[in-house]
Structure formats: C-alpha cells, structure tokens
Tab-separated table of C-alpha atoms and ligand atoms in Angstrom:
chain	number	residue	atom	x	y	z
A	95	MET	CA	95.296	-100.296	-42.804
A	96	GLU	CA	95.029	-96.875	-41.181
A	97	ASN	CA	91.720	-95.077	-41.157
A	98	THR	CA	91.292	-93.098	-44.325
A	99	ILE	CA	88.123	-91.346	-43.244
A	100	SER	CA	87.450	-88.497	-40.828
A	101	SER	CA	86.771	-88.979	-37.138
A	102	ARG	CA	83.199	-87.875	-37.888
A	103	GLY	CA	83.036	-90.591	-40.546
A	104	ILE	CA	84.316	-93.177	-38.073
A	105	THR	CA	81.598	-92.203	-35.569
A	106	LEU	CA	78.925	-92.445	-38.265
A	107	GLU	CA	80.184	-95.790	-39.550
A	108	ALA	CA	79.767	-97.264	-36.066
A	109	ARG	CA	76.114	-96.183	-36.026
A	110	LYS	CA	75.018	-97.698	-39.320
A	111	PRO	CA	71.676	-99.541	-39.312
A	112	VAL	CA	71.897	-103.194	-38.336
A	113	PHE	CA	68.999	-104.691	-40.300
A	114	PHE	CA	70.284	-104.462	-43.869
A	115	ASP	CA	71.450	-108.083	-43.813
A	116	VAL	CA	67.806	-109.051	-43.215
A	117	LEU	CA	66.696	-107.117	-46.298
A	118	ASN	CA	69.337	-108.838	-48.384
A	119	ASN	CA	68.009	-112.292	-47.530
A	120	LEU	CA	64.228	-111.942	-47.216
A	121	TRP	CA	62.147	-115.095	-46.909
A	122	ASP	CA	59.840	-116.076	-49.709
A	123	SER	CA	58.046	-119.398	-49.541
A	124	GLU	CA	58.952	-120.191	-53.162
A	125	SER	CA	62.007	-118.210	-54.236
A	126	ASN	CA	63.897	-118.103	-50.910
A	127	PRO	CA	62.466	-120.546	-48.352
A	128	GLY	CA	65.722	-120.412	-46.366
A	129	GLY	CA	65.576	-116.617	-46.030
A	130	ILE	CA	64.708	-114.506	-42.988
A	131	VAL	CA	61.073	-113.780	-42.128
A	132	ASN	CA	60.994	-110.064	-41.410
A	133	ILE	CA	58.457	-109.276	-38.714
A	134	GLY	CA	60.824	-106.749	-37.162
A	135	LEU	CA	60.933	-103.736	-39.445
A	136	ALA	CA	57.892	-101.470	-39.113
A	137	GLU	CA	56.467	-101.782	-42.600
A	138	ASN	CA	52.879	-102.234	-43.682
A	139	ALA	CA	52.581	-104.887	-46.380
A	140	LEU	CA	48.786	-105.241	-46.138
A	141	MET	CA	47.884	-102.673	-48.756
A	142	GLN	CA	50.528	-103.104	-51.440
A	143	ALA	CA	48.135	-104.312	-54.155
A	144	GLU	CA	45.890	-101.237	-53.808
A	145	MET	CA	48.851	-98.855	-53.696
A	146	LYS	CA	50.552	-100.419	-56.724
A	147	SER	CA	47.421	-100.323	-58.807
A	148	PHE	CA	46.860	-96.624	-58.031
A	149	ILE	CA	50.431	-95.608	-58.829
A	150	ASN	CA	50.669	-97.762	-61.941
A	151	THR	CA	47.645	-96.095	-63.505
A	152	GLN	CA	49.034	-92.559	-63.151
A	153	PRO	CA	49.429	-90.540	-66.371
A	154	ALA	CA	52.941	-90.102	-67.772
A	155	VAL	CA	55.142	-87.305	-66.400
A	156	GLU	CA	55.317	-83.845	-67.938
A	157	ASN	CA	58.240	-81.412	-68.275
A	158	HIS	CA	57.576	-80.012	-64.793
A	159	ALA	CA	58.684	-83.322	-63.261
A	160	LEU	CA	62.109	-82.945	-64.876
A	161	THR	CA	62.774	-79.569	-63.250
A	162	TYR	CA	63.295	-78.243	-59.710
A	163	GLY	CA	59.515	-77.961	-59.756
A	164	ASP	CA	58.035	-75.410	-57.359
A	165	GLY	CA	61.072	-75.427	-55.069
A	166	PHE	CA	62.452	-77.909	-52.569
A	167	THR	CA	59.658	-78.225	-50.010
A	168	GLY	CA	57.124	-80.010	-52.221
A	169	SER	CA	55.118	-79.082	-55.289
A	170	LYS	CA	52.163	-76.696	-54.994
A	171	LYS	CA	49.930	-79.583	-56.031
A	172	LEU	CA	51.240	-81.904	-53.324
A	173	LYS	CA	51.038	-79.251	-50.604
A	174	ALA	CA	47.429	-78.492	-51.567
A	175	ALA	CA	46.523	-82.209	-51.643
A	176	MET	CA	48.304	-82.862	-48.334
A	177	CYS	CA	46.349	-80.054	-46.645
A	178	HIS	CA	43.089	-81.257	-48.206
A	179	PHE	CA	43.702	-84.805	-46.966
A	180	LEU	CA	44.837	-83.888	-43.450
A	181	ASN	CA	41.993	-81.390	-43.082
A	182	ARG	CA	39.610	-84.309	-43.657
A	183	HIS	CA	41.389	-86.855	-41.450
A	184	PHE	CA	43.238	-84.988	-38.657
A	185	GLN	CA	40.524	-82.370	-37.933
A	186	PRO	CA	42.951	-79.478	-37.412
A	187	TYR	CA	41.490	-76.730	-35.219
A	188	VAL	CA	42.871	-74.162	-37.666
A	189	PRO	CA	42.445	-75.565	-41.193
A	190	LEU	CA	45.785	-76.394	-42.775
A	191	GLN	CA	47.034	-74.369	-45.696
A	192	PRO	CA	50.107	-74.870	-47.863
A	193	SER	CA	52.112	-72.192	-46.017
A	194	HIS	CA	51.889	-74.398	-42.872
A	195	VAL	CA	53.696	-77.407	-44.360
A	196	CYS	CA	57.086	-78.522	-45.589
A	197	ILE	CA	57.178	-81.739	-47.635
A	198	THR	CA	60.177	-83.862	-46.677
A	199	ALA	CA	61.888	-87.083	-47.696
A	200	GLY	CA	59.998	-89.213	-45.182
A	201	ALA	CA	59.056	-88.547	-41.577
A	202	SER	CA	62.653	-89.073	-40.437
A	203	ASN	CA	63.695	-86.063	-42.439
A	204	ALA	CA	60.843	-83.979	-40.987
A	205	ILE	CA	61.974	-84.889	-37.460
A	206	GLU	CA	65.582	-84.170	-38.318
A	207	ASN	CA	64.473	-80.725	-39.496
A	208	CYS	CA	63.244	-80.114	-35.943
A	209	ALA	CA	66.713	-80.940	-34.653
A	210	TRP	CA	68.376	-78.606	-37.184
A	211	ALA	CA	66.093	-75.657	-36.722
A	212	LEU	CA	64.731	-75.839	-33.158
A	213	CYS	CA	67.916	-76.994	-31.414
A	214	ASP	CA	71.632	-76.258	-31.364
A	215	PRO	CA	74.297	-78.977	-31.273
A	216	GLY	CA	74.503	-80.439	-27.768
A	217	ASP	CA	70.899	-79.538	-26.868
A	218	TYR	CA	68.466	-82.151	-25.575
A	219	VAL	CA	65.049	-83.418	-26.673
A	220	LEU	CA	62.923	-85.296	-24.129
A	221	VAL	CA	61.434	-88.660	-25.047
A	222	GLY	CA	59.477	-91.000	-22.758
A	223	ARG	CA	60.387	-94.696	-22.462
A	224	PRO	CA	59.788	-97.000	-24.205
A	225	TYR	CA	60.470	-95.274	-27.511
A	226	TRP	CA	61.729	-95.938	-31.021
A	227	THR	CA	65.449	-95.415	-30.419
A	228	THR	CA	66.169	-94.549	-34.056
A	229	PHE	CA	65.135	-91.077	-32.854
A	230	ARG	CA	68.681	-90.983	-31.443
A	231	SER	CA	70.203	-91.270	-34.927
A	232	ILE	CA	67.665	-88.963	-36.521
A	233	LEU	CA	68.357	-86.162	-34.056
A	234	GLY	CA	71.979	-86.966	-33.353
A	235	ASN	CA	73.853	-88.337	-36.359
A	236	ARG	CA	74.037	-85.099	-38.322
A	237	ALA	CA	72.479	-82.347	-36.216
A	238	GLY	CA	74.278	-83.339	-33.004
A	239	VAL	CA	71.170	-83.168	-30.806
A	240	ASN	CA	70.811	-85.543	-27.837
A	241	ILE	CA	67.884	-87.447	-26.462
A	242	LEU	CA	67.100	-87.231	-22.787
A	243	GLU	CA	65.101	-90.287	-21.781
A	244	VAL	CA	62.239	-90.047	-19.338
A	245	THR	CA	61.971	-93.162	-17.189
A	246	MET	CA	58.433	-94.047	-16.167
A	247	GLY	CA	58.757	-96.667	-13.431
A	248	GLN	CA	55.214	-97.809	-12.593
A	249	VAL	CA	53.588	-94.818	-14.327
A	250	ASP	CA	51.513	-95.388	-17.502
A	251	PRO	CA	53.684	-93.856	-20.267
A	252	MET	CA	50.547	-92.687	-22.107
A	253	GLY	CA	48.824	-91.126	-19.079
A	254	THR	CA	48.805	-87.767	-17.286
A	255	ASP	CA	51.194	-88.857	-14.542
A	256	ALA	CA	53.896	-89.336	-17.161
A	257	VAL	CA	53.831	-85.574	-17.753
A	258	VAL	CA	55.039	-85.115	-14.173
A	259	CYS	CA	57.964	-87.457	-14.912
A	260	PHE	CA	58.889	-85.241	-17.883
A	261	GLU	CA	58.888	-82.131	-15.694
A	262	GLU	CA	61.105	-83.792	-13.098
A	263	VAL	CA	63.629	-84.799	-15.753
A	264	VAL	CA	63.760	-81.221	-17.080
A	265	GLU	CA	64.339	-79.856	-13.561
A	266	GLN	CA	67.198	-82.286	-13.011
A	267	ALA	CA	68.663	-81.557	-16.462
A	268	THR	CA	68.559	-77.810	-15.814
A	269	ARG	CA	70.419	-78.314	-12.540
A	270	GLU	CA	73.074	-80.195	-14.543
A	271	GLY	CA	73.347	-77.339	-17.039
A	272	LYS	CA	71.706	-79.228	-19.924
A	273	LYS	CA	69.594	-77.285	-22.390
A	274	VAL	CA	66.277	-78.983	-23.102
A	275	LYS	CA	64.590	-77.614	-26.235
A	276	ALA	CA	61.657	-79.892	-26.963
A	277	ILE	CA	59.441	-82.799	-26.013
A	278	LEU	CA	59.064	-85.413	-28.739
A	279	LEU	CA	55.881	-87.500	-28.519
A	280	CYS	CA	54.996	-90.410	-30.746
A	281	SER	CA	51.234	-90.864	-31.087
A	282	PRO	CA	50.144	-93.510	-31.900
A	283	ASN	CA	53.123	-94.784	-30.017
A	284	ASN	CA	55.886	-96.939	-31.407
A	285	PRO	CA	56.237	-99.561	-29.853
A	286	LEU	CA	53.150	-99.545	-27.578
A	287	GLY	CA	50.516	-99.142	-30.319
A	288	ARG	CA	48.438	-96.747	-28.216
A	289	CYS	CA	47.346	-93.120	-28.625
A	290	TYR	CA	47.669	-90.259	-26.159
A	291	PRO	CA	44.302	-89.110	-24.796
A	292	LYS	CA	43.399	-85.521	-25.667
A	293	GLU	CA	43.675	-84.403	-22.030
A	294	VAL	CA	47.216	-85.766	-21.804
A	295	LEU	CA	48.231	-83.925	-24.970
A	296	LYS	CA	46.851	-80.747	-23.420
A	297	SER	CA	48.960	-81.341	-20.300
A	298	TYR	CA	52.072	-81.704	-22.453
A	299	MET	CA	51.156	-78.429	-24.168
A	300	GLN	CA	50.843	-76.695	-20.807
A	301	LEU	CA	54.183	-78.109	-19.700
A	302	CYS	CA	55.876	-76.921	-22.897
A	303	GLN	CA	54.426	-73.447	-22.334
A	304	LYS	CA	55.641	-73.414	-18.726
A	305	LEU	CA	59.150	-74.490	-19.737
A	306	GLY	CA	59.263	-72.457	-22.963
A	307	ILE	CA	60.106	-75.518	-25.073
A	308	HIS	CA	58.681	-77.021	-28.279
A	309	LEU	CA	56.220	-79.895	-28.597
A	310	ILE	CA	56.915	-82.163	-31.575
A	311	SER	CA	54.243	-84.787	-32.213
A	312	ASP	CA	55.219	-87.661	-34.505
A	313	GLU	CA	51.817	-88.824	-35.807
A	314	LEU	CA	53.115	-91.141	-38.495
A	315	TYR	CA	50.666	-93.936	-37.543
A	316	GLY	CA	47.721	-91.566	-37.021
A	317	LEU	CA	45.320	-93.336	-39.382
A	318	SER	CA	46.379	-96.894	-38.581
A	319	VAL	CA	43.938	-97.061	-35.665
A	320	TRP	CA	41.327	-99.803	-35.473
A	321	GLU	CA	38.474	-100.994	-33.302
A	322	SER	CA	40.025	-103.269	-30.748
A	323	PRO	CA	37.662	-106.141	-29.967
A	324	GLU	CA	39.128	-106.690	-26.525
A	325	SER	CA	38.832	-103.281	-24.918
A	326	ASP	CA	36.003	-100.772	-25.248
A	327	ASP	CA	38.021	-98.003	-23.666
A	328	SER	CA	40.685	-97.872	-26.384
A	329	THR	CA	41.833	-94.306	-26.786
A	330	PRO	CA	41.102	-92.897	-30.239
A	331	PHE	CA	43.772	-90.947	-32.107
A	332	THR	CA	43.838	-87.196	-31.471
A	333	SER	CA	46.193	-85.054	-33.486
A	334	VAL	CA	47.853	-82.156	-31.656
A	335	LEU	CA	46.671	-80.111	-34.633
A	336	SER	CA	43.049	-80.633	-33.571
A	337	ILE	CA	43.536	-78.994	-30.170
A	338	ASP	CA	42.705	-75.327	-29.623
A	339	THR	CA	46.022	-74.033	-28.241
A	340	ASN	CA	44.500	-70.855	-26.771
A	341	ASN	CA	45.226	-70.676	-23.031
A	342	LEU	CA	47.394	-73.801	-23.297
A	343	VAL	CA	50.514	-73.053	-25.301
A	344	ASP	CA	51.948	-70.536	-27.715
A	345	ALA	CA	51.041	-72.078	-31.090
A	346	GLN	CA	54.554	-71.277	-32.370
A	347	LEU	CA	55.814	-74.108	-30.165
A	348	VAL	CA	53.600	-76.877	-31.591
A	349	HIS	CA	54.667	-79.013	-34.571
A	350	ALA	CA	53.397	-82.275	-36.082
A	351	VAL	CA	54.921	-84.871	-38.383
A	352	TRP	CA	53.146	-87.299	-40.712
A	353	GLY	CA	53.892	-89.117	-43.968
A	354	MET	CA	53.037	-91.920	-46.366
A	355	SER	CA	55.311	-94.569	-44.843
A	356	LYS	CA	52.936	-96.371	-42.480
A	357	ASP	CA	49.277	-95.369	-43.004
A	358	PHE	CA	49.768	-95.823	-46.755
A	359	GLY	CA	52.294	-98.664	-46.489
A	360	ALA	CA	54.837	-96.850	-48.636
A	361	THR	CA	58.159	-96.364	-46.846
A	362	GLY	CA	59.901	-96.383	-50.229
A	363	LEU	CA	58.108	-93.325	-51.600
A	364	ARG	CA	59.942	-91.115	-49.073
A	365	ILE	CA	57.149	-88.586	-48.618
A	366	GLY	CA	56.779	-86.986	-45.216
A	367	VAL	CA	55.394	-83.690	-43.987
A	368	LEU	CA	56.360	-81.292	-41.254
A	369	ILE	CA	53.454	-79.137	-40.092
A	370	SER	CA	53.909	-75.945	-38.127
A	371	GLN	CA	50.939	-73.589	-38.326
A	372	SER	CA	52.242	-70.524	-36.517
A	373	ASN	CA	55.990	-70.510	-36.941
A	374	PRO	CA	56.971	-69.357	-40.445
A	375	GLN	CA	60.527	-68.688	-39.244
A	376	PHE	CA	60.909	-72.389	-38.380
A	377	LEU	CA	59.595	-73.485	-41.783
A	378	GLY	CA	61.869	-70.909	-43.421
A	379	ALA	CA	64.874	-72.490	-41.716
A	380	CYS	CA	63.727	-75.909	-42.945
A	381	GLU	CA	63.384	-74.547	-46.477
A	382	SER	CA	66.979	-73.410	-46.320
A	383	ILE	CA	68.206	-77.011	-45.925
A	384	SER	CA	65.535	-78.650	-48.076
A	385	LEU	CA	67.772	-78.842	-51.154
A	386	PHE	CA	69.675	-81.690	-49.506
A	387	SER	CA	66.756	-84.027	-49.046
A	388	PHE	CA	63.583	-83.187	-50.923
A	389	PRO	CA	61.672	-86.105	-52.469
A	390	SER	CA	61.747	-86.999	-56.144
A	391	SER	CA	59.167	-85.314	-58.390
A	392	LEU	CA	57.868	-88.781	-59.341
A	393	ALA	CA	56.884	-89.559	-55.760
A	394	ASP	CA	55.612	-86.002	-55.249
A	395	LYS	CA	53.376	-86.283	-58.292
A	396	ALA	CA	51.938	-89.714	-57.478
A	397	VAL	CA	51.161	-88.756	-53.882
A	398	ALA	CA	49.621	-85.429	-54.932
A	399	SER	CA	47.120	-87.314	-57.117
A	400	LEU	CA	46.491	-89.927	-54.459
A	401	LEU	CA	45.810	-87.562	-51.560
A	402	ALA	CA	43.430	-85.485	-53.693
A	403	ASP	CA	41.318	-88.548	-54.518
A	404	ASP	CA	38.782	-88.793	-51.672
A	405	THR	CA	37.163	-91.989	-52.942
A	406	PHE	CA	40.491	-93.772	-53.135
A	407	THR	CA	41.825	-92.536	-49.782
A	408	ASP	CA	38.553	-93.178	-47.897
A	409	ASN	CA	38.499	-96.787	-49.137
A	410	PHE	CA	42.204	-97.238	-48.523
A	411	VAL	CA	42.129	-95.967	-44.936
A	412	ALA	CA	39.044	-98.061	-44.073
A	413	THR	CA	40.444	-101.243	-45.656
A	414	ASN	CA	43.808	-100.745	-43.967
A	415	ARG	CA	42.086	-100.438	-40.593
A	416	ALA	CA	40.027	-103.575	-41.156
A	417	ARG	CA	43.084	-105.603	-42.228
A	418	LEU	CA	45.163	-104.354	-39.296
A	419	SER	CA	42.371	-105.341	-36.940
A	420	GLU	CA	42.244	-108.855	-38.479
A	421	SER	CA	46.031	-109.224	-38.203
A	422	TYR	CA	45.956	-108.008	-34.607
A	423	GLN	CA	43.320	-110.606	-33.763
A	424	PHE	CA	45.313	-113.323	-35.488
A	425	VAL	CA	48.567	-112.520	-33.633
A	426	THR	CA	46.914	-111.975	-30.256
A	427	GLY	CA	44.899	-115.205	-30.762
A	428	PHE	CA	48.208	-116.994	-31.356
A	429	CYS	CA	49.621	-115.419	-28.197
A	430	LYS	CA	46.604	-116.546	-26.153
A	431	THR	CA	46.879	-120.112	-27.456
A	432	ASN	CA	50.555	-120.217	-26.545
A	433	GLY	CA	50.288	-118.451	-23.187
A	434	ILE	CA	52.288	-115.412	-24.304
A	435	PRO	CA	51.200	-112.245	-22.481
A	436	TYR	CA	50.797	-109.150	-24.664
A	437	ALA	CA	49.883	-105.508	-24.165
A	438	HIS	CA	46.457	-104.512	-25.529
A	439	SER	CA	46.661	-101.961	-28.323
A	440	ASN	CA	44.495	-100.410	-31.005
A	441	ALA	CA	46.942	-98.585	-33.245
A	442	ALA	CA	50.063	-98.773	-35.408
A	443	LEU	CA	51.496	-101.930	-36.949
A	444	PHE	CA	52.687	-103.973	-33.979
A	445	VAL	CA	51.860	-106.238	-31.118
A	446	TRP	CA	54.005	-105.747	-27.998
A	447	ILE	CA	54.458	-109.242	-26.577
A	448	LYS	CA	56.131	-110.484	-23.430
A	449	LEU	CA	58.022	-113.419	-24.851
A	450	GLY	CA	60.335	-113.469	-21.858
A	451	ALA	CA	57.391	-114.489	-19.661
A	452	ILE	CA	57.184	-117.979	-21.146
A	453	VAL	CA	60.904	-118.672	-21.127
A	454	LYS	CA	61.798	-121.161	-18.386
A	455	ASP	CA	65.583	-121.045	-18.797
A	456	THR	CA	67.074	-118.212	-16.676
A	457	GLU	CA	70.112	-118.089	-18.975
A	458	MET	CA	67.828	-117.017	-21.821
A	459	THR	CA	68.205	-113.225	-21.673
A	460	ASP	CA	66.569	-111.059	-24.331
A	461	ASP	CA	69.863	-110.937	-26.233
A	462	VAL	CA	70.214	-114.720	-26.185
A	463	LEU	CA	66.616	-115.044	-27.325
A	464	LEU	CA	67.218	-112.544	-30.129
A	465	SER	CA	70.155	-114.515	-31.433
A	466	ARG	CA	68.108	-117.738	-31.289
A	467	LEU	CA	65.342	-116.026	-33.239
A	468	ARG	CA	67.889	-115.021	-35.870
A	469	LYS	CA	69.257	-118.565	-35.985
A	470	GLU	CA	65.724	-119.812	-36.692
A	471	GLY	CA	65.460	-117.260	-39.505
A	472	VAL	CA	63.061	-114.747	-38.008
A	473	TYR	CA	63.798	-111.068	-37.453
A	474	MET	CA	62.057	-109.371	-34.549
A	475	THR	CA	63.171	-106.601	-32.233
A	476	SER	CA	63.463	-106.759	-28.463
A	477	GLY	CA	62.684	-104.166	-25.799
A	478	SER	CA	66.267	-102.869	-25.816
A	479	THR	CA	65.589	-101.370	-29.266
A	480	TYR	CA	62.954	-99.254	-27.471
A	481	ALA	CA	64.860	-98.475	-24.257
A	482	CYS	CA	62.210	-100.547	-22.495
A	483	GLU	CA	62.487	-100.518	-18.718
A	484	GLU	CA	61.414	-104.114	-18.197
A	485	PRO	CA	63.116	-107.142	-19.819
A	486	GLY	CA	61.215	-109.768	-21.797
A	487	TRP	CA	59.265	-107.541	-24.214
A	488	PHE	CA	59.463	-107.992	-27.988
A	489	ARG	CA	57.756	-106.190	-30.860
A	490	VAL	CA	56.037	-108.200	-33.597
A	491	VAL	CA	55.113	-106.293	-36.738
A	492	MET	CA	51.717	-107.725	-37.637
A	493	ALA	CA	50.981	-105.755	-40.834
A	494	HIS	CA	51.808	-108.735	-43.045
A	495	PRO	CA	49.762	-111.254	-45.009
A	496	ARG	CA	48.664	-114.267	-42.991
A	497	HIS	CA	51.206	-116.732	-44.479
A	498	VAL	CA	54.117	-114.472	-43.468
A	499	LEU	CA	52.809	-114.147	-39.910
A	500	GLU	CA	52.239	-117.892	-39.668
A	501	GLU	CA	55.782	-118.669	-40.797
A	502	GLY	CA	57.313	-115.971	-38.546
A	503	LEU	CA	55.401	-117.073	-35.448
A	504	ARG	CA	56.163	-120.752	-36.131
A	505	ARG	CA	59.875	-119.921	-36.259
A	506	MET	CA	59.536	-117.795	-33.125
A	507	MET	CA	58.121	-120.762	-31.201
A	508	ARG	CA	60.931	-122.989	-32.500
A	509	ALA	CA	63.474	-120.462	-31.209
A	510	LEU	CA	61.898	-120.710	-27.764
A	511	GLY	CA	62.489	-124.443	-27.874
B	635	PLP	C1	57.623	-93.359	-34.944
B	635	PLP	C2	58.333	-93.312	-36.254
B	635	PLP	N1	58.678	-92.116	-36.757
B	635	PLP	C3	59.340	-92.035	-37.937
B	635	PLP	C4	59.675	-93.168	-38.661
B	635	PLP	C5	60.415	-93.021	-39.961
B	635	PLP	O1	59.527	-92.910	-41.025
B	635	PLP	P1	59.983	-92.611	-42.528
B	635	PLP	O2	60.241	-93.919	-43.178
B	635	PLP	O3	58.816	-91.892	-43.132
B	635	PLP	O4	61.192	-91.756	-42.459
B	635	PLP	C6	59.326	-94.433	-38.160
B	635	PLP	C7	59.677	-95.662	-38.892
B	635	PLP	O5	59.626	-96.751	-38.383
B	635	PLP	C8	58.637	-94.500	-36.926
B	635	PLP	O6	58.265	-95.667	-36.395
C-alpha cells in the first residue's frame, strides 16, 4: 500500500520510541514471571507508596478544576507552591516568584519550549557526550532544532576542561556556517550520575556570555543526590539558579528545567517547570504555545498541595536519598563481586557500568550484548543510547525495589554467559 501520510509523518514514524514493547510486557514475579525486567527506563520506583498515599488523600476537586483554570502555564496555586519549594531546595540567588516560571507537561516539554522560543528551525544546541540522546527528539522532532555533540576525548565531561571543548566546537561550527543558539547541560548528569561543580557552571556562563548564546540547565535529578560511601569528594548539586550571574553572564540567557518525574518518582503526572528569571519575552513566547501541552488540572492540583507541604516534602526528599544510596550500594556491591567496573556517582537514578570489560568473546559487541540481554528478558540501555565515546558501557537504573534489581542483575549475568 502507498503511504497515506505526509512526508513529515513518515519522518516522525521512523523516530518513534523503541521501548514501548517493554512496557507492554513488564515482569512481575507473580502475575508475569516471563515478562521483561525493566532496569532501562529512568524511572524511580522507590517512593511510590509515599506518593500514592499523599495523592489518594487529597480532597475532591472543585469547579475550578473543570475549567481552563488560571491559564495554560499552571495554576496560581501551583506556581506559588513550586516557587516556595524550589526556594527552599535550590537556593536561588534571586528568590523565585511565579512570574519566573512556566509549568509544563513534564521536563521534556519545558526543554522543547527552549527549542521553540530560543532557536529557529535548523539552529544548533550544544550538548557534551555522553548525553541522553532523547534530547535529539525533544529539540528536533517538532521544532526542527539540531544537536551539535561535543566530543570529550580524555577530558572529564564534568570538569572545566570540557568547557574548552565546547568553545572549539562552536568555533568550528561557525566556520561551517552553523548557527549555535544554546548550550544544554544536564546536572545531575544522565547517564553519568554526577553534578557539575559550581566553578564549572560559572565557566559555562562566561562562555555563553562570550558567544552570546543561552545556557539551559536540565536539573531534573537535582534532589536525587546522596552521600556516596566510596568517595568523599563527591560534587554536591548546585543549581544554576543559585549562582550570582553578575559579571558572569546576562541573566536573560540563563534558564533551568525541573519537574516531578525523577525526584518525586512521578513521570506519569507530567508536571515540569521552565524557569527563566530575567527573560519575560521568552516566557511569553512559551505561554503562546502552552495551550497545546499544559498538564491536567488534576495533576496541577495534587502537586500544588504536595509542594506546599514542607513536612511531607522534607521527609520525602530525605527518604528518597537514603533509598537511592542503599540501592547504589547494592548494585555497586554486586558489580564488585562480579568484577564489573563501574563509574563512581552520587546522583540520579543510575549506575554506569562497564559490562563490556568482563566479556571475553570479541564477537560480543554492545549491540550483540543488548540483544542477548533482551533474550534473557532484561531491558537495559547501552552507551550508544548516550552517544558514549567508548564501547562497553551500560546504564542500570537502580531506583527499584531490591527484588527487581536482584532479578534484573541475575538475568544480566545469564546474558553474559
Ligand atoms: C535528563 C532528562 N531530562 C528530561 C527527561 C524527561 O522528563 P519528563 O518525563 O519530565 O518529560 C528525562 C527522562 O528520562 C531525563 O533523563
């Protein structure tokens, strides 16, 4: 049969997410023991009981929830609660107020807003390797913005020398006639699970000022940072919002993204936030397209109550950190026992392991290993999903109850033979 859809539709169809088959056949020790253990998708299942019990005790909705509410960028109540919460946890240098934020349907939507309103189709956004390559779809699928990858070689991707690599890539791109509009950082980093030191963030700010481009900081895992027992020099999380931009960068160029998906283990709520404290024109542009993607009033209302409740959020954040730390120790302990090298980390939901290092068979490329993992019924992602420069790396999502991790890691070892 001939194509019945547009050429744009054909391009989109080819880029559809590849993990939905995993979701349709999820492992459960009792109801679906033959299903797939999902330790690939970045979800936090450690705090579901606490989250459910909060949401399920919310009072019934009122008429306001059945209307367009206060507009399409979040209710007044949610914006106030979001600012209250982030003022307590992200230590913004200039306290946040509701006019600085746009509530979005998840962090993806907040990042896409940057593509729509800071870039034109065909422009480029710089991202350092390794990175979460779904950024390509978020920026590119609808808004037509490209990613320009920064290769690091032997340079630490989270250190100051990496900033020099970014500058070199911009110089080369300019020579080739490419328009670079922004640097997109992910801190804590997906997949490395590390945070950028404050001094490095300042260097990126200075570079953005020099080049006249925007700095977008995706801080979606900002509160999922724990004490790492194995390294005392773990870098704590610093939000770009906490840095005094005077003498570093025009504050109009600095934007941050956060949301409920990871730190509150609630990808399904679809609540994100785009924060831009000195660029009302940018937020105005985002408001203009917000009709197409603003979150449901039910999610807005539940999250507004949750973020205003200091007792609940303080307990939640602390418990989440403690559980992540336990899971990290469990997975890294497993790696040590089995001789699997891993990169030390203190943030986010993953452990970055070098599975390739214990494979003896030279035929066993990352792709072959991935398909063997799938055959054994475990879903993990390999370095190619993160444009990793070195083969052999895999990402294990460790924010799962112990029995899920045990089953996933057991299957992983079986796949290795
Ligand atoms: C770094 C990063 N940013 C954004 C997202 C998307 O988050 P959301 O589900 O809130 O759209 C993810 C999800 O994995 C992520 O890892």
